[in-house]
CSV table of C-alpha atoms and ligand atoms in Angstrom, one decimal:
chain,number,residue,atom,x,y,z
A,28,UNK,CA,18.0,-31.1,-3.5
A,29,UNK,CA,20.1,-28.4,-4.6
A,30,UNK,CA,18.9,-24.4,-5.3
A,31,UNK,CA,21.4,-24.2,-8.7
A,32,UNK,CA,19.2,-26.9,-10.0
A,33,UNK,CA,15.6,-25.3,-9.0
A,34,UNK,CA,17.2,-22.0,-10.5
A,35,UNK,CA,18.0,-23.6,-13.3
A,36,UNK,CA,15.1,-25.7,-14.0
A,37,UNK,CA,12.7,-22.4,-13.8
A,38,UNK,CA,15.1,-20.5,-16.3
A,39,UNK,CA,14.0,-23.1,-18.8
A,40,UNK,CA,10.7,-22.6,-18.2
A,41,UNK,CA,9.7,-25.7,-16.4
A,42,UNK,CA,7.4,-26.2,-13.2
A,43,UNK,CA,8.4,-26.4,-9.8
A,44,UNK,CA,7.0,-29.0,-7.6
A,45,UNK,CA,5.8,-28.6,-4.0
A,46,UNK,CA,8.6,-30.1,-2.4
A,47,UNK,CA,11.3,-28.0,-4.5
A,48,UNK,CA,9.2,-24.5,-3.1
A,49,UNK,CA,9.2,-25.4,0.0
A,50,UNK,CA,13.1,-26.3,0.0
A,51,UNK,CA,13.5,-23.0,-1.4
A,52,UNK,CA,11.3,-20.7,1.5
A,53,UNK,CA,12.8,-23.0,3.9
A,54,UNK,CA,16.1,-21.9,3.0
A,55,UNK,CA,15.6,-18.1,2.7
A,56,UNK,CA,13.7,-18.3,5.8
A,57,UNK,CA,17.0,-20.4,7.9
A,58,UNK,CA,19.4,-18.0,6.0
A,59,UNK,CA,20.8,-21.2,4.4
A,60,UNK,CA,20.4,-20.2,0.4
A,61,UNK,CA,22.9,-17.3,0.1
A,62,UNK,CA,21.6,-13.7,-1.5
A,63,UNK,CA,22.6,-14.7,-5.3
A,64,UNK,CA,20.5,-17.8,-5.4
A,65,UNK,CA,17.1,-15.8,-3.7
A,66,UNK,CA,17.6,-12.7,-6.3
A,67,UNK,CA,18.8,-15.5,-9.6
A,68,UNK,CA,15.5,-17.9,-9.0
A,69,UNK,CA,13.6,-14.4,-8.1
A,70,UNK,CA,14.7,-12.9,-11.5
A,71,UNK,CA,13.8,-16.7,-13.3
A,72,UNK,CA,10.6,-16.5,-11.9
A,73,UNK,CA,10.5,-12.7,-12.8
A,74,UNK,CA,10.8,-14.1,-16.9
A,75,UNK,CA,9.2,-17.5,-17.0
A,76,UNK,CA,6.3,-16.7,-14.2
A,77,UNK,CA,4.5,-19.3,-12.0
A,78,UNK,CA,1.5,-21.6,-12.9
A,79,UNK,CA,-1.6,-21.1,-10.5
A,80,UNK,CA,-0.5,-24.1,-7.6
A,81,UNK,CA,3.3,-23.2,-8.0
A,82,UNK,CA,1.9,-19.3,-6.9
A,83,UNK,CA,-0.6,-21.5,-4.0
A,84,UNK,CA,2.1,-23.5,-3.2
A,85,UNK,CA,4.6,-20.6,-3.1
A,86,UNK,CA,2.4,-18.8,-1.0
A,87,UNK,CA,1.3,-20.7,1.6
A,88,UNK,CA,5.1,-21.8,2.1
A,89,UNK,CA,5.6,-18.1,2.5
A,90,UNK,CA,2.4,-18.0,5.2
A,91,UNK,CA,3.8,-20.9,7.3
A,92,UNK,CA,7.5,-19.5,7.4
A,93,UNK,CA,6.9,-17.8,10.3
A,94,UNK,CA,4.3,-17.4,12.9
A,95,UNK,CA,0.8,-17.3,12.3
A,96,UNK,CA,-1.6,-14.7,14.3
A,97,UNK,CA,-4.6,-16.2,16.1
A,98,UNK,CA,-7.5,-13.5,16.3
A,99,UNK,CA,-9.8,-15.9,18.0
A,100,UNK,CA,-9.5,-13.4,21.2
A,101,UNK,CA,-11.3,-10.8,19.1
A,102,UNK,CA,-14.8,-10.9,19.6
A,103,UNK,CA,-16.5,-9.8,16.3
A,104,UNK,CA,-16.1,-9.9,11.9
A,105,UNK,CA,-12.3,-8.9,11.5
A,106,UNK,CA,-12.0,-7.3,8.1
A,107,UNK,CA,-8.9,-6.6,6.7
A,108,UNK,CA,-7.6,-3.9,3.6
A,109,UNK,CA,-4.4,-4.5,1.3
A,110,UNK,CA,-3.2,-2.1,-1.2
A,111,UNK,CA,-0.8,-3.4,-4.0
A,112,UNK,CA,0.7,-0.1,-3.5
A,113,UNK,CA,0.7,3.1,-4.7
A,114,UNK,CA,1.8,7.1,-4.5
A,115,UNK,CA,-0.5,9.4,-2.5
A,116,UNK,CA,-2.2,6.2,-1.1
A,117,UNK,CA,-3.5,6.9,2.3
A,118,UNK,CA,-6.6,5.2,2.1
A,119,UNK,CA,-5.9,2.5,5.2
A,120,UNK,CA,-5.9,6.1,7.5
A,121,UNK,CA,-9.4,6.4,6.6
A,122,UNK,CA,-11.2,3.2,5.8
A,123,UNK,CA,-10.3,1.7,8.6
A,124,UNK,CA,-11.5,3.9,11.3
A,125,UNK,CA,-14.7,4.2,9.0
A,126,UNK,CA,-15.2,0.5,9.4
A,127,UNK,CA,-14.0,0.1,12.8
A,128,UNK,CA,-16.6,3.2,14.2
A,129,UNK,CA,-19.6,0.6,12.8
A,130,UNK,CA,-18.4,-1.8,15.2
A,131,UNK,CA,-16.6,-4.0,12.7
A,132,UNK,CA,-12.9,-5.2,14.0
A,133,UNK,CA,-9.7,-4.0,11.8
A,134,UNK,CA,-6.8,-5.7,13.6
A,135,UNK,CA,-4.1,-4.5,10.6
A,136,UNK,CA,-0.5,-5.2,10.3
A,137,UNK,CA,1.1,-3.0,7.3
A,138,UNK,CA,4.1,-2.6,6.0
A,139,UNK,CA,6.7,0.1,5.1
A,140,UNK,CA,7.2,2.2,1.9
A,141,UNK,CA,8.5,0.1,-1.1
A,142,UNK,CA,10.3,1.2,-3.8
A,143,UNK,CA,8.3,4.4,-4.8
A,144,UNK,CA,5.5,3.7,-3.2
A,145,UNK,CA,4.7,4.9,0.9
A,146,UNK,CA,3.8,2.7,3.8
A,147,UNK,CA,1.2,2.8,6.4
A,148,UNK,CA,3.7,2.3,8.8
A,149,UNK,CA,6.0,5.1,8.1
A,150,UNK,CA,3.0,7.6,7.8
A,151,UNK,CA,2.0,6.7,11.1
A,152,UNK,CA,5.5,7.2,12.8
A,153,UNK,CA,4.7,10.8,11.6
A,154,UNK,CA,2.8,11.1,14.4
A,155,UNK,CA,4.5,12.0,17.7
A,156,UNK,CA,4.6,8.8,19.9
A,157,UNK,CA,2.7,7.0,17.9
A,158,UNK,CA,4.0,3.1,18.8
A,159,UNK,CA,3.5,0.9,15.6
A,160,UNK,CA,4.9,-1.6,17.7
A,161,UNK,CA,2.6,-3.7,20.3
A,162,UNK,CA,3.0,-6.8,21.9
A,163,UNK,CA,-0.1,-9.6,21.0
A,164,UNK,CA,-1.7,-9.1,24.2
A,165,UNK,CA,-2.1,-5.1,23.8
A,166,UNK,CA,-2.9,-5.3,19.9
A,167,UNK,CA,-6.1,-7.7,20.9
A,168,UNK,CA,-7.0,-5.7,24.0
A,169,UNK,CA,-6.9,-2.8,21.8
A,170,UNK,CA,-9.0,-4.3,19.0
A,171,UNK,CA,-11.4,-5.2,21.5
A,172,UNK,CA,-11.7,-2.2,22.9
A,173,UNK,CA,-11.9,0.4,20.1
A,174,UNK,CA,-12.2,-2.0,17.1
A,175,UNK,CA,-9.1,-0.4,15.5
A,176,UNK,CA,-4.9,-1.3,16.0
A,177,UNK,CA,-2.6,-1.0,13.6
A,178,UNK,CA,1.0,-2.2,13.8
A,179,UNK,CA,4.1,-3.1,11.5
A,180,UNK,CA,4.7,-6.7,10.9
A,181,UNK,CA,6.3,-8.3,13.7
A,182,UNK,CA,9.9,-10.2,12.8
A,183,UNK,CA,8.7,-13.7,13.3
A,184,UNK,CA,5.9,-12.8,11.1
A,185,UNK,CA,5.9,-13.9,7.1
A,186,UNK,CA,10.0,-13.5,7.8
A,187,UNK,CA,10.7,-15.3,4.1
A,188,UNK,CA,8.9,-12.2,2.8
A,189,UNK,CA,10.6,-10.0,4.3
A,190,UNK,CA,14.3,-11.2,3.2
A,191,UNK,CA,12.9,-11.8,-0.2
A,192,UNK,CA,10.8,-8.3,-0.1
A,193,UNK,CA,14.2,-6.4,0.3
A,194,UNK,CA,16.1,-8.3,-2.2
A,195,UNK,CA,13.2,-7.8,-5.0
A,196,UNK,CA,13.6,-4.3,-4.5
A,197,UNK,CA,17.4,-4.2,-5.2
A,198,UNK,CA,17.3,-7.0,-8.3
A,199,UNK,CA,14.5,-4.7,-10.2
A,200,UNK,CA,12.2,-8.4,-9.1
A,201,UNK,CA,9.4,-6.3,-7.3
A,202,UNK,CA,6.5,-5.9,-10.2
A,203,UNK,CA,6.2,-10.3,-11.0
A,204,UNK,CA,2.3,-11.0,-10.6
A,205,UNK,CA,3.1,-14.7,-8.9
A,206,UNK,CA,5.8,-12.7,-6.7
A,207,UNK,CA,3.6,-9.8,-5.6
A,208,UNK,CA,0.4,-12.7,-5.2
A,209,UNK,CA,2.6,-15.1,-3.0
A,210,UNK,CA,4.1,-11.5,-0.8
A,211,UNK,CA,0.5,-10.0,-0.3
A,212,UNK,CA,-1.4,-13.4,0.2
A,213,UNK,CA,1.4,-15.3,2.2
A,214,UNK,CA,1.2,-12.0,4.9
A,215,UNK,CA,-2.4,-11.6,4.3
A,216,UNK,CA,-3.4,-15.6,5.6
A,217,UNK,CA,-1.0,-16.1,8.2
A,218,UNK,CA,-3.6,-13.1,9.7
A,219,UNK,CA,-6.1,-14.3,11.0
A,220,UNK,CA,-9.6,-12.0,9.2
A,221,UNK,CA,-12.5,-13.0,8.2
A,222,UNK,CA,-12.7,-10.8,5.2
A,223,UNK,CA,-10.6,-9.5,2.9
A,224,UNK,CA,-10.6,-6.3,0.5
A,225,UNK,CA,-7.9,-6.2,-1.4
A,226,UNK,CA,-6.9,-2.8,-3.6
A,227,UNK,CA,-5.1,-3.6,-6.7
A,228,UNK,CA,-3.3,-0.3,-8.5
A,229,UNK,CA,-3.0,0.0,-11.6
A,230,UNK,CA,-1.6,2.8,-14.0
A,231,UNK,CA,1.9,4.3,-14.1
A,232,UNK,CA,2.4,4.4,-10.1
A,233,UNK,CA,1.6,0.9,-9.7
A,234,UNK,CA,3.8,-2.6,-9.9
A,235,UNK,CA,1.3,-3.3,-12.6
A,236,UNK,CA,1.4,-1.1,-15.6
A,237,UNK,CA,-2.0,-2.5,-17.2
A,238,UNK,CA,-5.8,-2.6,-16.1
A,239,UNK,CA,-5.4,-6.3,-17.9
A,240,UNK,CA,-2.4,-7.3,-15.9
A,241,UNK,CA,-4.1,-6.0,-12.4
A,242,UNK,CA,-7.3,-7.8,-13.2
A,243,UNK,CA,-5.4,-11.2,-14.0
A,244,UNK,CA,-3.7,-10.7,-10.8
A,245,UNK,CA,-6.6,-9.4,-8.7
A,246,UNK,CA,-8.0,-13.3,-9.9
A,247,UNK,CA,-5.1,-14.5,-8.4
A,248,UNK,CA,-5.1,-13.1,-5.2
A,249,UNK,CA,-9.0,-13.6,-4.9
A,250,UNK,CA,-8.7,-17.2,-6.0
A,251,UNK,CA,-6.0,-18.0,-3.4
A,252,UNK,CA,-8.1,-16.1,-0.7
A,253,UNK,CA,-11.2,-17.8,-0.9
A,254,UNK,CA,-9.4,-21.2,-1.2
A,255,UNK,CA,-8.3,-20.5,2.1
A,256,UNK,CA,-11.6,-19.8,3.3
A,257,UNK,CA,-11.6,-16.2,3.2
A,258,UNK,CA,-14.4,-13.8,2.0
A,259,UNK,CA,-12.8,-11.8,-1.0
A,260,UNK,CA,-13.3,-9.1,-3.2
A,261,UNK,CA,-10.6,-6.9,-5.2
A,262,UNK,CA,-11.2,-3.4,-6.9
A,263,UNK,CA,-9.0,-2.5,-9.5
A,264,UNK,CA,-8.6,1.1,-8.8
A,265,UNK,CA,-6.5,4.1,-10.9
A,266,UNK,CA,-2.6,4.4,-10.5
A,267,UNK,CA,-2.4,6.8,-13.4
A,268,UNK,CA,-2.2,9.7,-11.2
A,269,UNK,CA,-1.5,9.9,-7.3
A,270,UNK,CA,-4.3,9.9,-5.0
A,271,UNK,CA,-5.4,13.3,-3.9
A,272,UNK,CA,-3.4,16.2,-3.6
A,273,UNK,CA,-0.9,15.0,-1.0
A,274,UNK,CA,2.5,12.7,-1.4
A,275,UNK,CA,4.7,12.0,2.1
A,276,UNK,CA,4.5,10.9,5.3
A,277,UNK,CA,2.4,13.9,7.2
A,278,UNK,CA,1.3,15.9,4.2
A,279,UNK,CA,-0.5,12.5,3.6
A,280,UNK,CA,-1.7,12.1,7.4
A,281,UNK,CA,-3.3,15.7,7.1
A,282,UNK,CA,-5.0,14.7,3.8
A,283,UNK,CA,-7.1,11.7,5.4
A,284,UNK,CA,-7.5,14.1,8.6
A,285,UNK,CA,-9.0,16.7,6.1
A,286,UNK,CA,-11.1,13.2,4.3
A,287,UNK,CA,-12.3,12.5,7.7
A,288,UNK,CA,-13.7,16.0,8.7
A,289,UNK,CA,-15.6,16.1,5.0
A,290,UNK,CA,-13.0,18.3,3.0
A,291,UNK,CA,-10.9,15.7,1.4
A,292,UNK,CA,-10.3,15.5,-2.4
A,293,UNK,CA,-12.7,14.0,-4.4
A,294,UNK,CA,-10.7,11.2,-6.0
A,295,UNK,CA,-9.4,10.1,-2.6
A,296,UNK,CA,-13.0,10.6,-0.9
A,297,UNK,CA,-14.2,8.8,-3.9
A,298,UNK,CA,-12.2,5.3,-3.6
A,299,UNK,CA,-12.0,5.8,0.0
A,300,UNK,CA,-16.1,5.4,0.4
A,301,UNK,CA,-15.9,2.6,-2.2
A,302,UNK,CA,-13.3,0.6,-0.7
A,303,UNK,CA,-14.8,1.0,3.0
A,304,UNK,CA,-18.4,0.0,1.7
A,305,UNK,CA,-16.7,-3.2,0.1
A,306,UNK,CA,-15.4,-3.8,4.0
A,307,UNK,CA,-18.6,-3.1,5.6
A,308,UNK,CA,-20.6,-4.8,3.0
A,309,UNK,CA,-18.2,-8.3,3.9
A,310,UNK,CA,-18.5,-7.9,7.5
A,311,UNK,CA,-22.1,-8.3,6.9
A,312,UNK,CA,-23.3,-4.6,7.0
A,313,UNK,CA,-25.3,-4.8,3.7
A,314,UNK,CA,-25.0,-4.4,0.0
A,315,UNK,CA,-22.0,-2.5,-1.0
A,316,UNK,CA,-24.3,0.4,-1.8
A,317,UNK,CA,-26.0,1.0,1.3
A,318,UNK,CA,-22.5,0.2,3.3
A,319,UNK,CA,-21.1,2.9,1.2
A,320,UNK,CA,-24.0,5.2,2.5
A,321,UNK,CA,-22.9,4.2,6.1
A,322,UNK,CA,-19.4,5.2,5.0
A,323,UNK,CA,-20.6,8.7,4.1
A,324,UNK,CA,-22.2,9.3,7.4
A,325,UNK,CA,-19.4,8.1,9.3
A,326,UNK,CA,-17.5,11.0,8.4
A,327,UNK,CA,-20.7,13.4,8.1
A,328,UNK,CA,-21.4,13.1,12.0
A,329,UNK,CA,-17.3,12.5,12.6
A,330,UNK,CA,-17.4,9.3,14.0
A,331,UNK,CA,-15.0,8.0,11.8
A,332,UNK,CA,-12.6,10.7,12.9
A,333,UNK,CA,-12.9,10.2,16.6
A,334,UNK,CA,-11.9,6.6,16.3
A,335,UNK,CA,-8.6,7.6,14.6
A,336,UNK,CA,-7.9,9.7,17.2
A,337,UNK,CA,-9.1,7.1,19.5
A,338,UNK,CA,-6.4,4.8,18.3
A,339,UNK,CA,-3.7,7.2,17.8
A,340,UNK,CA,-3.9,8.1,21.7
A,341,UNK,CA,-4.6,4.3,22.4
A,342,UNK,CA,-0.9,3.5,20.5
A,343,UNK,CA,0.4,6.5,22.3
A,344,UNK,CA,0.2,9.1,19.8
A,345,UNK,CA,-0.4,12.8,19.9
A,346,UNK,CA,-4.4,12.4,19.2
A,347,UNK,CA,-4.1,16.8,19.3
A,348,UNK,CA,-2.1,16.0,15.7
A,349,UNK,CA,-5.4,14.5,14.5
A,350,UNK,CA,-7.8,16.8,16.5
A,351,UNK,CA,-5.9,20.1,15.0
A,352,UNK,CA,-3.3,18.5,11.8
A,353,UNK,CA,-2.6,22.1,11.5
A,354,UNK,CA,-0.3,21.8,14.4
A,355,UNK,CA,2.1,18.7,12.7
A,356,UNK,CA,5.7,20.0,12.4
A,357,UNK,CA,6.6,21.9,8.9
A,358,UNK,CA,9.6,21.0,6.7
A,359,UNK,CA,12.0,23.7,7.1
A,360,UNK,CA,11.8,24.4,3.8
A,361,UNK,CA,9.5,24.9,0.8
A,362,UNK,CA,9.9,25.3,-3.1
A,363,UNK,CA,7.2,26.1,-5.7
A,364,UNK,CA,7.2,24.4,-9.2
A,365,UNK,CA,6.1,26.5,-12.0
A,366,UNK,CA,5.0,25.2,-15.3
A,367,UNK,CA,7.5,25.5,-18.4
A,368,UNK,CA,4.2,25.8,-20.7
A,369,UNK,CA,0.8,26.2,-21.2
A,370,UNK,CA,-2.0,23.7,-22.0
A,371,UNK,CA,-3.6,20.7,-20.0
A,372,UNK,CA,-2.0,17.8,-17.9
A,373,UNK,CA,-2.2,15.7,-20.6
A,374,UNK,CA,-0.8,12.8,-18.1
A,375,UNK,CA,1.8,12.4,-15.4
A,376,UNK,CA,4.4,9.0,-15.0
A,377,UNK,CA,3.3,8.5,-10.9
A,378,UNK,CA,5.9,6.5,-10.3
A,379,UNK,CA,8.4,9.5,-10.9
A,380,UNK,CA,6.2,11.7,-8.5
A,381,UNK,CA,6.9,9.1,-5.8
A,382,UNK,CA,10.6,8.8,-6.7
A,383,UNK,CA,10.7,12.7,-6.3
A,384,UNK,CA,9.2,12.8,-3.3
A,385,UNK,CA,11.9,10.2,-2.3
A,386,UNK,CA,14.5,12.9,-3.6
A,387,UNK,CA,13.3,15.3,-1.1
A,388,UNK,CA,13.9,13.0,1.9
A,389,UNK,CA,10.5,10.9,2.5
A,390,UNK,CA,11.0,7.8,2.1
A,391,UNK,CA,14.3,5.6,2.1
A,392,UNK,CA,17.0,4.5,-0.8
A,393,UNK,CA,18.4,2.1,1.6
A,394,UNK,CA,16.6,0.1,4.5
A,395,UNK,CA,19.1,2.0,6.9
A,396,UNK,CA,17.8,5.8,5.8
A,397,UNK,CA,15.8,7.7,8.1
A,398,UNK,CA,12.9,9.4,6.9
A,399,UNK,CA,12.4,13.2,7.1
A,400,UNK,CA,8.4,13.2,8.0
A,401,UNK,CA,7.2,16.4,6.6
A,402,UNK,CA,8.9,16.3,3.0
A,403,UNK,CA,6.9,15.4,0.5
A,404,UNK,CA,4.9,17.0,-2.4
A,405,UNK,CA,1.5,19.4,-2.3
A,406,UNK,CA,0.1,19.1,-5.7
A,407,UNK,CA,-1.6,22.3,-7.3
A,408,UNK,CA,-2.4,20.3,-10.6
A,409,UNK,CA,-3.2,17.0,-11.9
A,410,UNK,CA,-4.3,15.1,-15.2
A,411,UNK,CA,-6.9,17.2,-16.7
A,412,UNK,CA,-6.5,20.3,-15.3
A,413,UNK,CA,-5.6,23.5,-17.3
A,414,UNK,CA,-2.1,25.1,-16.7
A,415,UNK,CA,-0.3,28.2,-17.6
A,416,UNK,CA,3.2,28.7,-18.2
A,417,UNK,CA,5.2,29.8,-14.9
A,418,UNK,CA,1.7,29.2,-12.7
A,419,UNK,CA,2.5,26.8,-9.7
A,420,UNK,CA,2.0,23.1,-10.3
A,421,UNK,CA,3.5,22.1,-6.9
A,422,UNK,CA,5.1,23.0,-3.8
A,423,UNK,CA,7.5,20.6,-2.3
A,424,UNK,CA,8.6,20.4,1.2
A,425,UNK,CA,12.1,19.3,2.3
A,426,UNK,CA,14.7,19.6,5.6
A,427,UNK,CA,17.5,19.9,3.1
A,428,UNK,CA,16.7,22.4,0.9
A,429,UNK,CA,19.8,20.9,-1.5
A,430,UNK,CA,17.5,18.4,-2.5
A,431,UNK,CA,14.9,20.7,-4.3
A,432,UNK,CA,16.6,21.0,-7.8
A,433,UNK,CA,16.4,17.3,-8.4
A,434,UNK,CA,12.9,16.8,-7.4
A,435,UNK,CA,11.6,19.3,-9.2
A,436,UNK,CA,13.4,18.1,-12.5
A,437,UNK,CA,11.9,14.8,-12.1
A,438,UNK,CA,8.0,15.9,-11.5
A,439,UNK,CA,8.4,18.8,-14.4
A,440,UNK,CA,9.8,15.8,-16.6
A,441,UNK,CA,7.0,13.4,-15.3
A,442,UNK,CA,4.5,15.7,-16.4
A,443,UNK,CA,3.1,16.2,-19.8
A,444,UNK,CA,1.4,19.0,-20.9
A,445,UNK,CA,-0.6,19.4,-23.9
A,446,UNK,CA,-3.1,21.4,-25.7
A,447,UNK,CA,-6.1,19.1,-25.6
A,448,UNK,CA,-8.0,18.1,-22.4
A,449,UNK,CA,-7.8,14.5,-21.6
A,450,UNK,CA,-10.7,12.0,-21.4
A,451,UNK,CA,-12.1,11.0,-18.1
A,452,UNK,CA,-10.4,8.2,-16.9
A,453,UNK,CA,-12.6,6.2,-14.2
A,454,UNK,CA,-11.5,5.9,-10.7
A,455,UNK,CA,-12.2,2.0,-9.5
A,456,UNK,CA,-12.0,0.1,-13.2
A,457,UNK,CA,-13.3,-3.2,-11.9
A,458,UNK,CA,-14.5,-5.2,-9.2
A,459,UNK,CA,-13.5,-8.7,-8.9
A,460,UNK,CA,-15.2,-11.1,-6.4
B,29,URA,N1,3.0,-5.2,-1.4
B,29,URA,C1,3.4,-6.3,-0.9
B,29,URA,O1,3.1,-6.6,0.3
B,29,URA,N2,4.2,-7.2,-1.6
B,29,URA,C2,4.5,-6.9,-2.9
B,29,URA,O2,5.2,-7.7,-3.5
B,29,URA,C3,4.1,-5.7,-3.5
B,29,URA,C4,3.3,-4.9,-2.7
């Protein structure tokens, strides 16, 4: 078998077999297919897509390319939460201590920021000694013992996703639906959960642009799931602005503190509840509308907040940072955006708002880049709101204050102002099960 002629035969729109997928994970996984050949069959499958086994097939070759976990140490339902990825997205900070404080087991692995979108991970290196990094042994112990770990993916996990992962983002290869399907569902069953809840963007800071395009692959991702045996459901939930008020690494960590103590922003709160009730609901906890009830109270009687800090002292964390966020470490330096008009935030272009808070320093441009923690973006507006010219839409935080002038080009140029208010837009579009 040779890759030029698997390359080739998908540029002309034909159909790889099993075999020919397989050679091709086998050979990104060994190191054996050089860097040209992964990105040139990437970009073919980017134009001619997949058909729904060459996505399976492509998938499970991803799953088996490494090792898979084994969770039957965890006593308990092990329910697990994917976001397609998004800006402002700190939702796994909050669902999963929600779910876990109900006695449900969240043994998570996630992943870093890609593109212009954050990364679990990365926000909780924010924390002071927090160790995303535990061996088997201590992740169990720790979901048995508190119901709640949450680590980066180890290197012998899903490692053909990773090489192909960083070479999507440099070959402009990230937003293909079988691509994204085969990344997310290839980590996501060489896990070992019971459930699954997956949260599929979609809107200008998401990999899919359309609510058609994230429901067709929300289908996908379902459909492979449950063929696997899994209990599934995906919500298609809004992209078109970023969730809540906060963008980077501990300005986001503060925002799901400030969720979990009751005060959190009501678009976040809102697809935070529905999300977790989906979880609980799976796990067995009822229908989604009396596990979103549950959800509520977790953070009413702060439950849900003792268990993150719980887990953040368990993973050697500072739990005071959770206890009191007031106390995280400030950029050194701050700049306020002021409108150039008057009117309404007719909409914003998300995906600019995360590459401007990657302008100021928090996230990476290159896989070597260290992150500055407390840059980021505090937004004073969003879509619908009234604005006048020179009022503040934004403050954003930096170490180097050089960076300020860019960012703040990009988020004034990513933001549209206009003298009607926008329509409602809804926050979770569908649910797909
Ligand atoms: N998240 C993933 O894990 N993979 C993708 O391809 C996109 C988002």
């Amino acid at each position: 078998m040779r890759m030029y002629d698997i390359i080739k035969k998908k540029r002309d729109g034909g159909e790889l077999s099993t075999e020919e997928i397989a050679f091709f994970i086998r050979g990104v996984t060994d190191g054996s297919i050089p860097d040209y050949q992964i990105s040139a069959l990437c970009m073919a499958i980017y134009f001619k897509g997949m058909t729904v086994r060459e996505t399976c097939d492509l998938t499970f070759a991803v799953r088996d390319s490494g090792d898979r976990l084994e969770f039957s140490a965890i006593n308990g339902i092990r329910v697990d939460k994917h976001s397609t990825g998004g800006v402002g997205d700190k939702t796994s900070l909050v669902v999963a201590p929600i779910v876990a404080s109900y006695g449900v087991k969240v043994a998570k692995m996630s992943g870093r920021g890609l593109g212009h979108t954050g990364g679990t991970v990365d926000k909780l290196e924010a924390i002071d000694g927090f160790r995303t990094t535990l061996s088997e042994e201590e992740f169990i112990a720790q979901v048995n013992k508190i119901g709640l770990a949450i680590v980066g993916q180890s290197r012998q996990f899903a490692p053909a996703d990773k090489k192909l992962y960083a070479l999507r983002d440099v070959t402009a290869t990230v937003d293909s639906m079988p691509l994204i399907a085969a990344s997310i569902m290839g980590k996501k069953l060489a896990a070992d959960d019971d459930c699954i809840v997956l949260d599929v963007k979609t809107g200008s800071g998401s990999f899919m642009k359309s609510v058609e395009k994230s429901r067709e692959l929300a289908k996908l991702m379902v459909d492979i799931g449950k063929n696997a045996g899994k209990k599934m459901v995906a919500l298609i939930t809004n992209m078109d602005r970023p969730l809540g008020y906060a963008i980077g690494n501990s300005l986001e960590v503060i925002e799901a503190v400030e969720t979990l103590q009751g005060r959190g922003p009501a678009d976040f709160t809102e697809v935070c509840m529905t999300l977790a009730g989906y979880m609980l609901s799976l796990a067995g906890k009822g229908t989604p509308e009396t596990c979103e009830e549950l959800a509520r109270r977790a953070v009413a009687d702060g439950s849900a907040l003792k268990k993150l800090a719980e887990t953040v002292a368990a993973q050697g964390g500072n739990a005071e940072l959770i206890l009191h966020p007031e106390t995280f470490k400030k950029a050194k330096y701050s700049h306020t955006v002021l409108s150039r008009s008057s009117g309404y935030i007719q909409s914003v272009d998300t995906e600019a708002y995360g590459l401007s808070s990657l302008a100021l320093g928090a996230g990476r441009n290159t896989a070597e880049d260290a992150i500055d923690y407390s840059a980021g973006i505090i937004l004073k507006k969003k879509t619908g709101d009234a604005v006048k010219e020179g009022e503040e839409i934004a403050t954003l935080y930096s170490d180097n204050a050089a960076s300020f002038a860019a960012a703040e080009e990009k988020l004034l140029a990513a933001t549209v102002i206009g003298s009607e208010k926008p329509a409602d837009e809804p926050l979770v579009y569908d649910i797909v099960d």
